[in-house]
PDB file of C-alpha atoms in Angstrom:
ATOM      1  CA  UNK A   1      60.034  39.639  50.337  1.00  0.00           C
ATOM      2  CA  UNK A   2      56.437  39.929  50.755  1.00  0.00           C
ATOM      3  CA  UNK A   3      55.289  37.649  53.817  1.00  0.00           C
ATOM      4  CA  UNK A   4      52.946  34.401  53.549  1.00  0.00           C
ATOM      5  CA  UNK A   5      51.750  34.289  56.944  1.00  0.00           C
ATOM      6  CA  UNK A   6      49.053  31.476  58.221  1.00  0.00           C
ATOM      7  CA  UNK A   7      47.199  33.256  60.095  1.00  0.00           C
ATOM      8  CA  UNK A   8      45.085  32.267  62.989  1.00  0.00           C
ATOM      9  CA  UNK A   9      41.694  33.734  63.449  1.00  0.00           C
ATOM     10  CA  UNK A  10      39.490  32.963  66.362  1.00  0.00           C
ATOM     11  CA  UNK A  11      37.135  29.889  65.946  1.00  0.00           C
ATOM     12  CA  UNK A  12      35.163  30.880  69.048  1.00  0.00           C
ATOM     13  CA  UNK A  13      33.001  33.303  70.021  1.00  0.00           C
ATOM     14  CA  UNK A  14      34.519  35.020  72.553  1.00  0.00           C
ATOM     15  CA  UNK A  15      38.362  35.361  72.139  1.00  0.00           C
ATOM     16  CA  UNK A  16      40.262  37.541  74.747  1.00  0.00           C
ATOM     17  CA  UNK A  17      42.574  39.192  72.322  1.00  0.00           C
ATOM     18  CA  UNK A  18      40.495  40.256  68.564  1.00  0.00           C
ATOM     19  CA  UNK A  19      43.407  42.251  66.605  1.00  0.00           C
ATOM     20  CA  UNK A  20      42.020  42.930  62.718  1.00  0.00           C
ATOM     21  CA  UNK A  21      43.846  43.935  59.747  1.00  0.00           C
ATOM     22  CA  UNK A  22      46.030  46.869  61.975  1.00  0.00           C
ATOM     23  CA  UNK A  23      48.067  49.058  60.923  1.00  0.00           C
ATOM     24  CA  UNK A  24      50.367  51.823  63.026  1.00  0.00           C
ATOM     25  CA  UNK A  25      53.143  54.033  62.428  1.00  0.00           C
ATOM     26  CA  UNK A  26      55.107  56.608  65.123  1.00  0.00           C
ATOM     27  CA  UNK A  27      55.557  58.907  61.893  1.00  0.00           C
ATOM     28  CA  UNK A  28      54.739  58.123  58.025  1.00  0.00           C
ATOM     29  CA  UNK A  29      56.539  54.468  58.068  1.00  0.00           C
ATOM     30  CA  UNK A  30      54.219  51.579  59.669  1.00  0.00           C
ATOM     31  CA  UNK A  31      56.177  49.743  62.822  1.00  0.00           C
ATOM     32  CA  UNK A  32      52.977  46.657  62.220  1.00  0.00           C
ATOM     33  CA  UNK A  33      51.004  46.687  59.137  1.00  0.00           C
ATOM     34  CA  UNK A  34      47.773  44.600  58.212  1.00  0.00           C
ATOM     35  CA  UNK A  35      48.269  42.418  61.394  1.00  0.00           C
ATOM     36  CA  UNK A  36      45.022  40.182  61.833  1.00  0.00           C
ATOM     37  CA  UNK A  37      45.087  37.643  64.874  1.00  0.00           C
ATOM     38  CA  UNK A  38      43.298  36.502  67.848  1.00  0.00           C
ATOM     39  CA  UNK A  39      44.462  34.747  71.307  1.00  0.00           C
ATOM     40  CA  UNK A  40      41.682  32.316  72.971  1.00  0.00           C
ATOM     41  CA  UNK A  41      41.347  31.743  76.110  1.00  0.00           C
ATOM     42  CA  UNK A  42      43.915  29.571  77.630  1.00  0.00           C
ATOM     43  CA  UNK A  43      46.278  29.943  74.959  1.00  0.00           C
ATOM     44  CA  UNK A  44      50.106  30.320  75.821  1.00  0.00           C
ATOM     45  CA  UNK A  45      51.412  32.881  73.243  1.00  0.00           C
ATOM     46  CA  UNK A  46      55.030  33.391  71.897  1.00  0.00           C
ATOM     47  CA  UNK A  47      56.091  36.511  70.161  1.00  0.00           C
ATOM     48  CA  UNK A  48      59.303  36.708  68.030  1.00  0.00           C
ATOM     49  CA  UNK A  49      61.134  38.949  65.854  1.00  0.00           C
ATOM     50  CA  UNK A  50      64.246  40.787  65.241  1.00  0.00           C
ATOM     51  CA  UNK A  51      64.929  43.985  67.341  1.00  0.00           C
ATOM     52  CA  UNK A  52      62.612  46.755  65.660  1.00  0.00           C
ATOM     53  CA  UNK A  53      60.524  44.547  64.725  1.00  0.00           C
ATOM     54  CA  UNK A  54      57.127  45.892  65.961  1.00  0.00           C
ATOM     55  CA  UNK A  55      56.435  43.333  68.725  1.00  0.00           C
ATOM     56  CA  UNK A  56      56.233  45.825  71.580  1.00  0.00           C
ATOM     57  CA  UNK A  57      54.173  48.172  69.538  1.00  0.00           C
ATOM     58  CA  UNK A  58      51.765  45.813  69.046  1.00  0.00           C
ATOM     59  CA  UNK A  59      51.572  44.536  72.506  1.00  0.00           C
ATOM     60  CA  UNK A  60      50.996  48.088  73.376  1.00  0.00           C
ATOM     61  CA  UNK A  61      48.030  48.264  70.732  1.00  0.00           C
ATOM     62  CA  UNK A  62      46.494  45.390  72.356  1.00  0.00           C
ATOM     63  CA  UNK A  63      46.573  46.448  75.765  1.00  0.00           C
ATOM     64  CA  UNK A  64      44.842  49.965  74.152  1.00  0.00           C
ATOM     65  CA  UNK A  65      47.812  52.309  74.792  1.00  0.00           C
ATOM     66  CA  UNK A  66      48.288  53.080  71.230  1.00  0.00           C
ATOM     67  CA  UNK A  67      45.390  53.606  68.868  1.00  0.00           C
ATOM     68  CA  UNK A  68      45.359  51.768  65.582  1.00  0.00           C
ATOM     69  CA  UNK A  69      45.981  54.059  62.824  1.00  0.00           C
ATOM     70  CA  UNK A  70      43.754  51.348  60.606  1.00  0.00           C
ATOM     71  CA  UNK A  71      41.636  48.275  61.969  1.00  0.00           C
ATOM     72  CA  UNK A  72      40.695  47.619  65.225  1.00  0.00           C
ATOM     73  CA  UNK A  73      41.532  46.048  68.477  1.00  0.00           C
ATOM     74  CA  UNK A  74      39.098  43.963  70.864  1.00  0.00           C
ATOM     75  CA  UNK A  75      40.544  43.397  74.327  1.00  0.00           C
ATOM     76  CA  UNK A  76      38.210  40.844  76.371  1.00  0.00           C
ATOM     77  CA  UNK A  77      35.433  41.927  73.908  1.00  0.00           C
ATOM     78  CA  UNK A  78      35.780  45.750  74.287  1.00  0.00           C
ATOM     79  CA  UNK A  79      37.796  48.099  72.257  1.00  0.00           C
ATOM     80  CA  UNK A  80      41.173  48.046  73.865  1.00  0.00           C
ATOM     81  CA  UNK A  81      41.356  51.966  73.783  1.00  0.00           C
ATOM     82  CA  UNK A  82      37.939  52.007  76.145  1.00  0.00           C
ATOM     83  CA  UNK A  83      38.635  48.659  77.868  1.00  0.00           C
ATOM     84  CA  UNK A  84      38.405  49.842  81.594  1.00  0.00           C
ATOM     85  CA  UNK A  85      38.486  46.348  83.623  1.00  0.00           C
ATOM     86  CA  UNK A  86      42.524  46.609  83.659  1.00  0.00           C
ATOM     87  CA  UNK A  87      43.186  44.845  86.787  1.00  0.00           C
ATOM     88  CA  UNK A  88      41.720  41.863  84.339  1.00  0.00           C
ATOM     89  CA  UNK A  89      44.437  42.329  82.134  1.00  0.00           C
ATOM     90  CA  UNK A  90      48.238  41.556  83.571  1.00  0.00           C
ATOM     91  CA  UNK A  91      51.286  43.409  82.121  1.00  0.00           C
ATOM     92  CA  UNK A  92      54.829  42.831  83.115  1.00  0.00           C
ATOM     93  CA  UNK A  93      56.865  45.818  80.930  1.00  0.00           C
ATOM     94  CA  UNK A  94      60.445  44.927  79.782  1.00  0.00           C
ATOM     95  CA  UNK A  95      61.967  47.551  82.503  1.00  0.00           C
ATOM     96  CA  UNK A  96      59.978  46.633  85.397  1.00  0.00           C
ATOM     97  CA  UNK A  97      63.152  45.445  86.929  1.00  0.00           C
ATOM     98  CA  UNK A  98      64.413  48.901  86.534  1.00  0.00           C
ATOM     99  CA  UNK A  99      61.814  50.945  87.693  1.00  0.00           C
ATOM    100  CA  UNK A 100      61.242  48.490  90.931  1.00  0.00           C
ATOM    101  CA  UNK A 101      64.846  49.996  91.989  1.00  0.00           C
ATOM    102  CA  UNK A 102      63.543  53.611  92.887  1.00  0.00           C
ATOM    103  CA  UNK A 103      60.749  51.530  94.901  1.00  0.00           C
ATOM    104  CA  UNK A 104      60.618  51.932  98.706  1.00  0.00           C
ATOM    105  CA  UNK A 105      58.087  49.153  99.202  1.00  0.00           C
ATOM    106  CA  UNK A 106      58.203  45.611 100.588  1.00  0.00           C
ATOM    107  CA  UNK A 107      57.430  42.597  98.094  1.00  0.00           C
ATOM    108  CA  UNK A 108      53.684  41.849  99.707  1.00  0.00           C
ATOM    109  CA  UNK A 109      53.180  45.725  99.143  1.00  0.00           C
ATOM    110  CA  UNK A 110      53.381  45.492  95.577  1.00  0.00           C
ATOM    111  CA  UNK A 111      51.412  42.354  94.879  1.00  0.00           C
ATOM    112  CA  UNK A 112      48.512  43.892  97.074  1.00  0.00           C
ATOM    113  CA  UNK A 113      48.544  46.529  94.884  1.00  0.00           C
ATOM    114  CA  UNK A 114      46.503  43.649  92.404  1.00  0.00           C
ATOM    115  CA  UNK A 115      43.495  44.098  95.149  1.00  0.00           C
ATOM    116  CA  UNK A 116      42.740  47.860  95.091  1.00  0.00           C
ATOM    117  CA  UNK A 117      40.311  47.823  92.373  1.00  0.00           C
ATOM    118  CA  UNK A 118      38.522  45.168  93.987  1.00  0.00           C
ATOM    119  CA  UNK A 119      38.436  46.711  97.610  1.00  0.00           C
ATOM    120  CA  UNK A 120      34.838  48.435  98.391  1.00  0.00           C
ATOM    121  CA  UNK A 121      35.406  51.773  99.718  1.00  0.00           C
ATOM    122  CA  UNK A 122      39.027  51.759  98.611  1.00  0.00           C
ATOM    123  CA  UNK A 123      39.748  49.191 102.365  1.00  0.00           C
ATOM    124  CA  UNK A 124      41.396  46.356 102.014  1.00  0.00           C
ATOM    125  CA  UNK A 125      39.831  43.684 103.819  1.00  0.00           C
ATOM    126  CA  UNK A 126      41.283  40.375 105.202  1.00  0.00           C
ATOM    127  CA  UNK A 127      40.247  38.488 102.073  1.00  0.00           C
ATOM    128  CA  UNK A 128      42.281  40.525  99.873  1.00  0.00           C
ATOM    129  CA  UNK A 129      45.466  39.979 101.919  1.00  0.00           C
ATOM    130  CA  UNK A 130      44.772  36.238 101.939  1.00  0.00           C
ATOM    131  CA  UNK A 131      44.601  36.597  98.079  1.00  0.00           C
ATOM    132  CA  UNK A 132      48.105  38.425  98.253  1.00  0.00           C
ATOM    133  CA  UNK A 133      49.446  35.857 100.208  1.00  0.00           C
ATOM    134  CA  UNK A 134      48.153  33.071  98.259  1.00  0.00           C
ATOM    135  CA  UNK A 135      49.354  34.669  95.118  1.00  0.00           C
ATOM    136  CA  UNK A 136      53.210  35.049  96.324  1.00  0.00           C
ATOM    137  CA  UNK A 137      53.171  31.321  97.546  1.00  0.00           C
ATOM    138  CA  UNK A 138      51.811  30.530  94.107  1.00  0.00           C
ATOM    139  CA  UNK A 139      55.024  31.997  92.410  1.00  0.00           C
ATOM    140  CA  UNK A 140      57.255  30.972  94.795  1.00  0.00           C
ATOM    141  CA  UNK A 141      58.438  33.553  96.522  1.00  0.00           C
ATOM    142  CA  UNK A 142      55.592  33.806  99.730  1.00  0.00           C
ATOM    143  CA  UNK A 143      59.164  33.540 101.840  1.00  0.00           C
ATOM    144  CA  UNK A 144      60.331  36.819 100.185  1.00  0.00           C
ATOM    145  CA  UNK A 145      56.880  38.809 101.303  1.00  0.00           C
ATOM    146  CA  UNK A 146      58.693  41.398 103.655  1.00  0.00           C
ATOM    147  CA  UNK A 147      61.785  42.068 101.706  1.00  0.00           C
ATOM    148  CA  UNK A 148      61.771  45.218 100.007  1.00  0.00           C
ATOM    149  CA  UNK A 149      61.675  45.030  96.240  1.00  0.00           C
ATOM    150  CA  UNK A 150      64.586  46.791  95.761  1.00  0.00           C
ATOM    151  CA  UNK A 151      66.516  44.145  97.588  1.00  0.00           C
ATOM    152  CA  UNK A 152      65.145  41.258  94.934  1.00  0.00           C
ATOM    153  CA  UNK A 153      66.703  39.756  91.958  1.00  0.00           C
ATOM    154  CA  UNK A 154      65.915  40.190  88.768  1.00  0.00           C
ATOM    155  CA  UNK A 155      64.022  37.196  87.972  1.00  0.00           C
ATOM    156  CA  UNK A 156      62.576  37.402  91.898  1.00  0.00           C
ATOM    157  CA  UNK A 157      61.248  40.899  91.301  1.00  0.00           C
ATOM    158  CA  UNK A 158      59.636  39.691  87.658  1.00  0.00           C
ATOM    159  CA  UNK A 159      57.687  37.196  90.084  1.00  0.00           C
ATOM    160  CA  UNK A 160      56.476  39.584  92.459  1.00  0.00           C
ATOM    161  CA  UNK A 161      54.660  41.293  89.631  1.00  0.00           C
ATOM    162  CA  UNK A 162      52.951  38.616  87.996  1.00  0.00           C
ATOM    163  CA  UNK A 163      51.973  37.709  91.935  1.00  0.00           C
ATOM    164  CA  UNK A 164      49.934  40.903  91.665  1.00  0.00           C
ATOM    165  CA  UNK A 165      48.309  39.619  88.477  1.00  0.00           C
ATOM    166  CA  UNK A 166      46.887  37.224  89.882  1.00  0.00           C
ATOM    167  CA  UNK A 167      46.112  38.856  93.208  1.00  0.00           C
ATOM    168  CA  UNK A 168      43.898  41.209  91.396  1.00  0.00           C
ATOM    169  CA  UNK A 169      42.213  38.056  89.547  1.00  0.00           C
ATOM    170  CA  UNK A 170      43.779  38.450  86.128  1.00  0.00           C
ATOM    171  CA  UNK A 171      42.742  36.552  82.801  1.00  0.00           C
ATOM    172  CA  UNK A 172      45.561  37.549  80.344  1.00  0.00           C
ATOM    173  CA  UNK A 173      49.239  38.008  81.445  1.00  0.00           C
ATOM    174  CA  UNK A 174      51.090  39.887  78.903  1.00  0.00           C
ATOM    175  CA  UNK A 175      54.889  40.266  79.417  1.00  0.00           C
ATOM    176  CA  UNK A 176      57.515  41.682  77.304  1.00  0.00           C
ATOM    177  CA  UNK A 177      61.183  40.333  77.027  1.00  0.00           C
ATOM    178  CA  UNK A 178      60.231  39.301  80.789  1.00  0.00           C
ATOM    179  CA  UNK A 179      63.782  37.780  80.587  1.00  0.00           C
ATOM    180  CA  UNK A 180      65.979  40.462  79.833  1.00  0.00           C
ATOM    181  CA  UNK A 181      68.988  40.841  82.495  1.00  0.00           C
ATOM    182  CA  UNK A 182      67.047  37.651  84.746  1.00  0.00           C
ATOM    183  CA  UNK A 183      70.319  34.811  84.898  1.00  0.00           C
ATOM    184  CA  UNK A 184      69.880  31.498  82.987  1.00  0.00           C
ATOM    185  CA  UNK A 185      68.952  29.332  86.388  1.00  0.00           C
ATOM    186  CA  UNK A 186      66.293  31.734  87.313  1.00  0.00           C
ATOM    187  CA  UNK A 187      65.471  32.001  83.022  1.00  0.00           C
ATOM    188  CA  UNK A 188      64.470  28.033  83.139  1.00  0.00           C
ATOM    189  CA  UNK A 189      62.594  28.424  86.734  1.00  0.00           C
ATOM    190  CA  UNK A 190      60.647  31.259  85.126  1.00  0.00           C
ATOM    191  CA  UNK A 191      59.340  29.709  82.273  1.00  0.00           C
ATOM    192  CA  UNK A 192      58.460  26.710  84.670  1.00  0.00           C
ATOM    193  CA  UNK A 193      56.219  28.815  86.324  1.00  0.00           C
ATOM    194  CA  UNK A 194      55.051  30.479  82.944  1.00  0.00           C
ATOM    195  CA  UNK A 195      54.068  26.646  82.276  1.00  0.00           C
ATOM    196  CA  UNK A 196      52.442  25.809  85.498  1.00  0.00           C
ATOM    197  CA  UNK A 197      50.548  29.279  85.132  1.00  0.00           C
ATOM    198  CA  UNK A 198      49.021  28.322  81.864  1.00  0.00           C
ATOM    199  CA  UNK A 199      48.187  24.380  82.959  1.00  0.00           C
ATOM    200  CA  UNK A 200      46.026  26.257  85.499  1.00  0.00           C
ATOM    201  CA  UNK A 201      44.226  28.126  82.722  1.00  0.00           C
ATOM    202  CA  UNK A 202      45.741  31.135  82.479  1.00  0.00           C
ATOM    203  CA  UNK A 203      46.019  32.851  79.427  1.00  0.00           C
ATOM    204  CA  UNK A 204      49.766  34.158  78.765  1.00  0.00           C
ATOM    205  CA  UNK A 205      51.248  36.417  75.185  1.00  0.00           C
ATOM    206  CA  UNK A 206      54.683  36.402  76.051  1.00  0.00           C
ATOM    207  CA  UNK A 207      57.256  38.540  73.631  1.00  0.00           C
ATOM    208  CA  UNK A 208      60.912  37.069  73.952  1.00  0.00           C
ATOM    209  CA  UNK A 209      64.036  36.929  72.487  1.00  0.00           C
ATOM    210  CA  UNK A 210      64.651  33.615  72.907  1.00  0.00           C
ATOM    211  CA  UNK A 211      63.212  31.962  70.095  1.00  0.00           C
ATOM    212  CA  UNK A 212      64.319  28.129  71.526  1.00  0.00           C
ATOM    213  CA  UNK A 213      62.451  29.390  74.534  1.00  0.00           C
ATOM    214  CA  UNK A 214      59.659  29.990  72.470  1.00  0.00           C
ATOM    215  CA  UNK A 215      59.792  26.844  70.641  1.00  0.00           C
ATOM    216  CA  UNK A 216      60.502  24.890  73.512  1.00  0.00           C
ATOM    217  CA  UNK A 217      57.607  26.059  75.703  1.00  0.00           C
ATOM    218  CA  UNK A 218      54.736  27.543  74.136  1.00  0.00           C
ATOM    219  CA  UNK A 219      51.808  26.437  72.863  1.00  0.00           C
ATOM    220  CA  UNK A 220      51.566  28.415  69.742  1.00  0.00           C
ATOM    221  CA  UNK A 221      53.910  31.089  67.704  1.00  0.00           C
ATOM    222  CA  UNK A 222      53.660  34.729  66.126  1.00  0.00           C
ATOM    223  CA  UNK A 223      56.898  35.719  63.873  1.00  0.00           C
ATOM    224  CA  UNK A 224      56.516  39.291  63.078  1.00  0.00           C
ATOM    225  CA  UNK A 225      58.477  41.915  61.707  1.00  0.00           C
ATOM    226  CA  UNK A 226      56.213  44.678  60.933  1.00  0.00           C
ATOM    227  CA  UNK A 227      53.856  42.305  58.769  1.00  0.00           C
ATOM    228  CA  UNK A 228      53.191  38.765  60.148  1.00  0.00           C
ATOM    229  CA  UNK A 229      55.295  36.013  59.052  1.00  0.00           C
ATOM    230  CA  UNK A 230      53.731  32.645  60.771  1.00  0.00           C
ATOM    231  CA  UNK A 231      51.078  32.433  62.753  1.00  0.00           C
ATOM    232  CA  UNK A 232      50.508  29.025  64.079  1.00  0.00           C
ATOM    233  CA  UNK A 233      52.210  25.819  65.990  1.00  0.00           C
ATOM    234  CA  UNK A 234      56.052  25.770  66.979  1.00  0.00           C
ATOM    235  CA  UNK A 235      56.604  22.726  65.282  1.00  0.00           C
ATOM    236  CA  UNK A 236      55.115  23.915  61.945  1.00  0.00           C
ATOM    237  CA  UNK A 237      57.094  27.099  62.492  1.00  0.00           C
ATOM    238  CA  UNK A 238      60.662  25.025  62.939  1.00  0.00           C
ATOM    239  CA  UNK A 239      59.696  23.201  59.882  1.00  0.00           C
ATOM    240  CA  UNK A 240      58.790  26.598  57.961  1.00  0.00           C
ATOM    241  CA  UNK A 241      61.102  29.085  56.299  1.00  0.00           C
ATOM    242  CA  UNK A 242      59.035  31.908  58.171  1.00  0.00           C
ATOM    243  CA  UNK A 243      62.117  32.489  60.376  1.00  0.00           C
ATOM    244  CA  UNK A 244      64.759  32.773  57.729  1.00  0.00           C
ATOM    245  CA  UNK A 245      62.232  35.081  55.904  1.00  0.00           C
ATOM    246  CA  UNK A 246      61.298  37.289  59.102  1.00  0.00           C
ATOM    247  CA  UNK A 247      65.215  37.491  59.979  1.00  0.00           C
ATOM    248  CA  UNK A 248      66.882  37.454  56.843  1.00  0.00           C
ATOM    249  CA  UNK A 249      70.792  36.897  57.529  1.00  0.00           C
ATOM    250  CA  UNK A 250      70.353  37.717  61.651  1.00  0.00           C
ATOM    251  CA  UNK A 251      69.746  34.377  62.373  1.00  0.00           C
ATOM    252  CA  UNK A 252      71.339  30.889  63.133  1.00  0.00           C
ATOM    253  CA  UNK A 253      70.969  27.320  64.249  1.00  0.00           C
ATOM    254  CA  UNK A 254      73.174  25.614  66.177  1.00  0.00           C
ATOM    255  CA  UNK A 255      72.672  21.407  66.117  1.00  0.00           C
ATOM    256  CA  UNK A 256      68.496  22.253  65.433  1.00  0.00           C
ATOM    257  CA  UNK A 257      68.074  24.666  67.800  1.00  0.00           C
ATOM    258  CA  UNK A 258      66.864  27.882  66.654  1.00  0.00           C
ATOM    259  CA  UNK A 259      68.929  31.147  68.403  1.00  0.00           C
ATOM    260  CA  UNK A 260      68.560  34.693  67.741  1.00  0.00           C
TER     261      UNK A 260
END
């Protein structure tokens, strides 16, 4: 069935996300096709679909690592292909948890990391350790700073990088199924911080699985499965058919709540 998306296109002048009419394909077949849709700042994002749905392709053509094969993508007014201010620009993958476990480094090392492309000279001055520090105790986890990350949890380890987000003074966080293998105590803390995050004005595009998750806490949804299905608030979306259109029979709801 042909989606009926509502699409949201920016009313302001200077959105930090500008994706328009994009299409991409690994071979012949597009994974997204004719996507249009802007985040403002501020906005707290949630991205759904079913699995092979497109959603981490197109994160990946907004942060510039893919080029569009039609349309165009504007990353913090730039195109996202040439965007170089990354450190402005925070990305948590969906197997950073993995990767962290080949990673000989304490916890403060790798939020740090968020201040080398604002040292001069390539030193890292007092300030920028304060900012570290500062960052950590912002997430929670400032107790946690000499521990190697190897020895963290999970959901701990998802923490330390969005610590080095904001270390290196970051206006978008972008995270992908940041959830995945994290257990459901530490799943509620996270999005608690998620929340608090965004209160303070940081702008957040979160793809997840968990579509009551999404629903529950964020400000606005995007139901895609290669085209765009719904664009627009979570409780217009629970009150659409976008979902049962997006998901066909891969879908259910148990007493209201939406679970994929």
């Amino acid at each position: 069935m042909t989606p009926e998306p509502t699409h949201n296109r920016s009313t302001g002048a200077d959105p930090i996300v500008d994706v328009e009419d994009v299409s991409f394909g690994y071979t012949a077949s597009p994974v997204v096709e004719d996507i249009s849709l802007t985040v403002e700042r501020g906005e707290y994002v949630g991205m759904i679909g079913p699995n092979g749905s497109g959603k981490s392709t197109l994160l990946r053509l907004i942060l510039g690592l893919h080029e569009p094969d039609e349309g165009q993508v504007e990353l913090l007014g730039h195109p996202a292909r040439a965007f170089a201010e990354r450190e402005k620009v925070g990305y948590v993958a969906q197997d950073v948890t993995e990767n962290t476990k080949r990673m000989p480094i304490t916890v403060a090392e790798v939020v740090l990391m968020g201040r080398f492309p604002h040292a001069g000279f390539g030193r890292i001055t007092s300030d920028d350790r304060d900012r570290a520090r500062q960052a950590l105790r912002t997430v929670g986890i400032d107790h946690l700073a000499d521990r190697k990350i190897t020895q963290l949890s999970g959901g701990q380890r998802q923490r330390a990088y969005i610590a080095r987000a904001l270390a290196g003074e970051a206006e978008l966080l972008v995270l992908d199924e940041p959830t995945v293998g994290v257990d459901a105590e530490s799943v509620d803390a996270f999005f608690d911080l998620l929340t608090d995050l965004n209160d303070d004005g940081m702008t957040i595009l979160l793809v997840e699985h968990d579509i009551g998750a999404v629903l529950e806490h964020t400000s606005r949804v995007i139901c895609l499965n290669r085209a765009l299905y719904f664009d627009g608030d979570p409780v217009a979306f629970a009150d659409s058919d976008a979902l049962d259109r997006a998901y066909g029979t891969n879908v259910r709801r148990d007493d209201g709540v939406v679970l994929s």
